[in-house]
mmCIF file of C-alpha atoms in Angstrom:
data_model
loop_
_atom_site.group_PDB
_atom_site.id
_atom_site.type_symbol
_atom_site.label_atom_id
_atom_site.label_comp_id
_atom_site.label_asym_id
_atom_site.label_seq_id
_atom_site.Cartn_x
_atom_site.Cartn_y
_atom_site.Cartn_z
ATOM 1 C CA MET J 188 140.825 84.002 104.028
ATOM 2 C CA ALA J 189 141.844 87.724 102.709
ATOM 3 C CA GLY J 190 140.702 86.407 99.044
ATOM 4 C CA GLU J 191 136.988 85.772 100.587
ATOM 5 C CA GLN J 192 136.618 89.629 101.164
ATOM 6 C CA PRO J 193 136.580 90.919 97.072
ATOM 7 C CA ASP J 194 134.287 88.102 96.213
ATOM 8 C CA GLN J 195 131.778 88.907 99.117
ATOM 9 C CA GLN J 196 132.264 92.523 98.291
ATOM 10 C CA LEU J 197 131.131 92.093 94.863
ATOM 11 C CA MET J 198 128.363 90.053 95.700
ATOM 12 C CA GLU J 199 127.046 92.894 97.904
ATOM 13 C CA ALA J 200 127.820 95.035 95.188
ATOM 14 C CA ALA J 201 125.651 92.904 92.516
ATOM 15 C CA GLN J 202 122.760 92.595 94.351
ATOM 16 C CA ALA J 203 122.311 96.139 95.431
ATOM 17 C CA ILE J 204 122.830 96.689 91.432
ATOM 18 C CA ALA J 205 120.138 94.416 91.801
ATOM 19 C CA LEU J 206 117.919 96.231 93.955
ATOM 20 C CA GLN J 207 118.636 99.274 92.723
ATOM 21 C CA THR J 208 117.116 98.114 89.402
ATOM 22 C CA HIS J 209 114.429 96.719 90.326
ATOM 23 C CA ALA J 210 113.384 99.507 92.109
ATOM 24 C CA LYS J 211 114.375 102.311 88.826
ATOM 25 C CA GLU J 212 112.032 99.147 86.504
ATOM 26 C CA LEU J 213 109.162 99.247 89.003
ATOM 27 C CA GLY J 214 108.738 102.649 88.898
ATOM 28 C CA GLU J 215 108.797 102.764 85.587
ATOM 29 C CA ILE J 216 105.979 100.322 85.309
ATOM 30 C CA ILE J 217 103.995 101.873 88.440
ATOM 31 C CA GLU J 218 104.286 105.013 86.342
ATOM 32 C CA LEU J 219 102.898 103.445 83.123
ATOM 33 C CA GLY J 220 100.008 101.988 84.771
ATOM 34 C CA ARG J 221 98.962 105.324 85.922
ATOM 35 C CA THR J 222 99.514 107.056 82.618
ATOM 36 C CA GLU J 223 96.538 104.696 80.927
ATOM 37 C CA PHE J 224 94.856 104.088 84.036
ATOM 38 C CA GLY J 225 94.744 106.712 86.051
ATOM 39 C CA THR J 226 96.184 107.239 89.730
ATOM 40 C CA GLY J 227 93.292 106.113 91.475
ATOM 41 C CA ASN J 228 92.518 103.397 89.125
ATOM 42 C CA PHE J 229 96.767 101.804 88.659
ATOM 43 C CA ASP J 230 97.115 102.290 92.254
ATOM 44 C CA ASP J 231 93.857 100.395 93.845
ATOM 45 C CA ALA J 232 94.765 97.738 91.137
ATOM 46 C CA SER J 233 98.254 97.355 92.482
ATOM 47 C CA GLN J 234 96.935 96.663 95.608
ATOM 48 C CA ILE J 235 93.912 94.180 95.413
ATOM 49 C CA VAL J 236 97.038 92.417 93.137
ATOM 50 C CA ALA J 237 99.297 92.265 95.963
ATOM 51 C CA ASP J 238 96.522 91.321 98.576
ATOM 52 C CA LYS J 239 95.098 88.577 96.620
ATOM 53 C CA LEU J 240 99.175 87.176 96.233
ATOM 54 C CA GLY J 241 100.045 87.498 99.900
ATOM 55 C CA PRO J 242 103.770 86.245 100.277
ATOM 56 C CA ARG J 243 104.094 85.677 96.500
ATOM 57 C CA THR J 244 103.946 89.103 95.490
ATOM 58 C CA GLN J 245 107.872 90.302 94.861
ATOM 59 C CA GLU J 246 108.323 86.505 93.133
ATOM 60 C CA ALA J 247 105.708 87.794 90.934
ATOM 61 C CA VAL J 248 106.478 91.356 90.313
ATOM 62 C CA ALA J 249 110.204 90.020 89.548
ATOM 63 C CA MET J 250 108.031 88.470 86.362
ATOM 64 C CA LEU J 251 106.221 90.809 85.477
ATOM 65 C CA ARG J 252 108.719 92.698 84.755
ATOM 66 C CA GLN J 253 109.988 90.648 82.372
ATOM 67 C CA PHE J 254 106.675 90.782 80.626
ATOM 68 C CA ASP J 255 105.526 93.212 77.435
ATOM 69 C CA PHE J 256 102.439 94.935 79.381
ATOM 70 C CA PRO J 257 103.185 94.645 83.513
ATOM 71 C CA HIS J 258 101.192 97.209 83.626
ATOM 72 C CA ARG J 259 98.273 95.667 81.748
ATOM 73 C CA LEU J 260 98.370 92.441 83.090
ATOM 74 C CA VAL J 261 98.095 94.324 87.104
ATOM 75 C CA ALA J 262 94.954 95.671 85.740
ATOM 76 C CA GLU J 263 93.948 92.874 84.016
ATOM 77 C CA LEU J 264 94.560 90.094 87.206
ATOM 78 C CA ALA J 265 93.117 93.393 89.421
ATOM 79 C CA ASN J 266 89.504 92.122 88.108
ATOM 80 C CA ALA J 267 89.440 88.506 88.375
ATOM 81 C CA PRO J 268 90.342 87.654 91.935
ATOM 82 C CA GLU J 269 89.842 84.147 91.606
ATOM 83 C CA LYS J 270 92.357 83.430 88.989
ATOM 84 C CA LEU J 271 94.312 85.664 91.468
ATOM 85 C CA GLU J 272 93.701 83.321 94.150
ATOM 86 C CA LYS J 273 94.843 80.131 91.496
ATOM 87 C CA LEU J 274 97.667 82.681 90.401
ATOM 88 C CA ALA J 275 99.153 82.781 94.663
ATOM 89 C CA LYS J 276 99.094 78.606 94.807
ATOM 90 C CA MET J 277 100.889 78.049 91.910
ATOM 91 C CA PRO J 278 104.651 76.793 91.036
ATOM 92 C CA ALA J 279 106.776 79.360 90.224
ATOM 93 C CA GLY J 280 106.905 77.735 86.778
ATOM 94 C CA ARG J 281 103.596 77.655 86.405
ATOM 95 C CA LEU J 282 102.955 81.312 87.311
ATOM 96 C CA ALA J 283 105.293 82.978 84.619
ATOM 97 C CA ALA J 284 103.168 80.179 81.766
ATOM 98 C CA GLU J 285 99.939 81.295 83.017
ATOM 99 C CA LEU J 286 100.716 85.317 83.060
ATOM 100 C CA ALA J 287 102.263 84.648 79.663
ATOM 101 C CA ARG J 288 98.668 82.925 78.455
ATOM 102 C CA ILE J 289 97.153 85.995 80.128
ATOM 103 C CA GLU J 290 99.554 88.870 78.316
ATOM 104 C CA SER J 291 99.007 86.768 74.682
ATOM 105 C CA ARG J 292 95.355 86.622 74.909
ATOM 106 C CA MET J 293 95.610 90.603 75.856
ATOM 107 C CA THR J 294 96.766 91.535 72.158
ATOM 108 C CA SER J 295 95.251 91.884 69.028
ATOM 109 C CA ASN J 296 96.410 89.064 66.894
ATOM 110 C CA GLY J 297 96.701 85.951 70.617
ATOM 111 C CA HIS J 298 100.685 86.207 70.340
ATOM 112 C CA ALA J 299 102.978 87.749 71.485
ATOM 113 C CA ILE J 300 106.614 90.023 70.492
ATOM 114 C CA THR J 301 109.310 88.049 71.945
ATOM 115 C CA GLY J 302 112.390 89.721 72.264
ATOM 116 C CA ALA J 303 115.465 91.127 74.249
ATOM 117 C CA ASP J 304 113.856 93.558 76.130
ATOM 118 C CA PRO J 305 110.089 94.249 76.953
ATOM 119 C CA ALA J 306 108.318 96.496 75.360
ATOM 120 C CA TRP J 307 107.661 98.547 77.724
ATOM 121 C CA LYS J 308 111.223 99.691 77.948
ATOM 122 C CA GLY J 309 111.578 100.787 74.194
ATOM 123 C CA PRO J 310 110.768 104.016 73.447
ATOM 124 C CA THR J 311 107.112 103.820 71.927
ATOM 125 C CA VAL J 312 105.955 103.489 75.154
ATOM 126 C CA ARG J 313 106.710 106.269 77.175
ATOM 127 C CA GLY J 314 106.221 109.909 76.572
ATOM 128 C CA ARG J 315 103.652 111.529 79.709
ATOM 129 C CA VAL J 316 103.511 115.111 79.678
ATOM 130 C CA SER J 317 104.689 115.546 83.489
ATOM 131 C CA ASP J 318 102.189 117.644 85.579
ATOM 132 C CA ALA J 319 104.276 120.689 86.657
ATOM 133 C CA ASP J 320 104.867 120.721 82.641
ATOM 134 C CA TRP J 321 101.296 120.744 81.617
ATOM 135 C CA LYS J 322 100.040 122.936 84.197
ATOM 136 C CA LYS J 323 103.061 125.432 83.133
ATOM 137 C CA SER J 324 102.004 125.496 79.474
ATOM 138 C CA PHE J 325 98.749 124.032 79.056
ATOM 139 C CA GLY J 326 99.917 122.164 76.247
ATOM 140 C CA GLU J 327 101.641 124.919 74.422
ATOM 141 C CA GLY J 328 104.307 123.902 72.309
ATOM 142 C CA MET J 329 103.243 120.335 71.897
ATOM 143 C CA SER J 330 102.029 118.677 68.449
ATOM 144 C CA GLU J 331 97.983 118.615 68.271
ATOM 145 C CA ALA J 332 98.179 114.789 67.757
ATOM 146 C CA ALA J 333 100.335 115.132 70.987
ATOM 147 C CA PHE J 334 98.036 117.088 73.145
ATOM 148 C CA ASP J 335 95.421 115.376 71.972
ATOM 149 C CA LYS J 336 96.420 112.682 73.173
ATOM 150 C CA GLU J 337 97.620 113.808 76.453
ATOM 151 C CA PHE J 338 93.669 116.115 77.121
ATOM 152 C CA ARG J 339 92.215 112.092 76.237
ATOM 153 C CA ARG J 340 94.253 110.299 78.700
ATOM 154 C CA ARG J 341 93.901 113.080 81.408
ATOM 155 C CA GLN J 342 89.972 113.045 80.832
ATOM 156 C CA ALA J 343 89.334 109.314 81.577
ATOM 157 C CA GLY J 344 91.538 110.010 84.210
ATOM 158 C CA ARG J 345 89.565 111.961 85.876
ATOM 159 C CA ALA J 346 86.021 110.461 84.220
ATOM 160 C CA ALA J 347 87.658 106.938 86.138
ATOM 161 C CA ARG J 348 88.078 108.615 89.984
ATOM 162 C CA ARG J 349 84.277 110.460 89.544
ATOM 163 C CA ARG J 350 83.099 107.093 89.176
#
């Protein structure tokens, strides 16, 4: 019995780490979605997806973390409620395959790039200027390209919230 205690502790530690990783990655995906689509739009899309998937939401989110652009998948799925209802009824393997099909249709050439890590974890996807930094400096010290990109993103978010 004494040998079981360390094994139990290791399992609990591994579960805690997995939960922390999941929460951290989910936060990063939400930030990407809010950056690309605007906070209100992405939060609304996320709620639509969660409502339609119901009890399958956690399973689907765990799968989405493995895709290159999970934030874009959420936005795409939010615009297809009938598709979401079908996804909610699919077994796990078919759900993953269908999500992969949807993501591949969203690429310019219809092919998803495969690799060890999803593209959203790469450094090229990140780069949003925090609201505090933006307000403090209004983009002072940023390159012209970075300023233009951030300005356009913020304008798109404002326009989307007005609708």
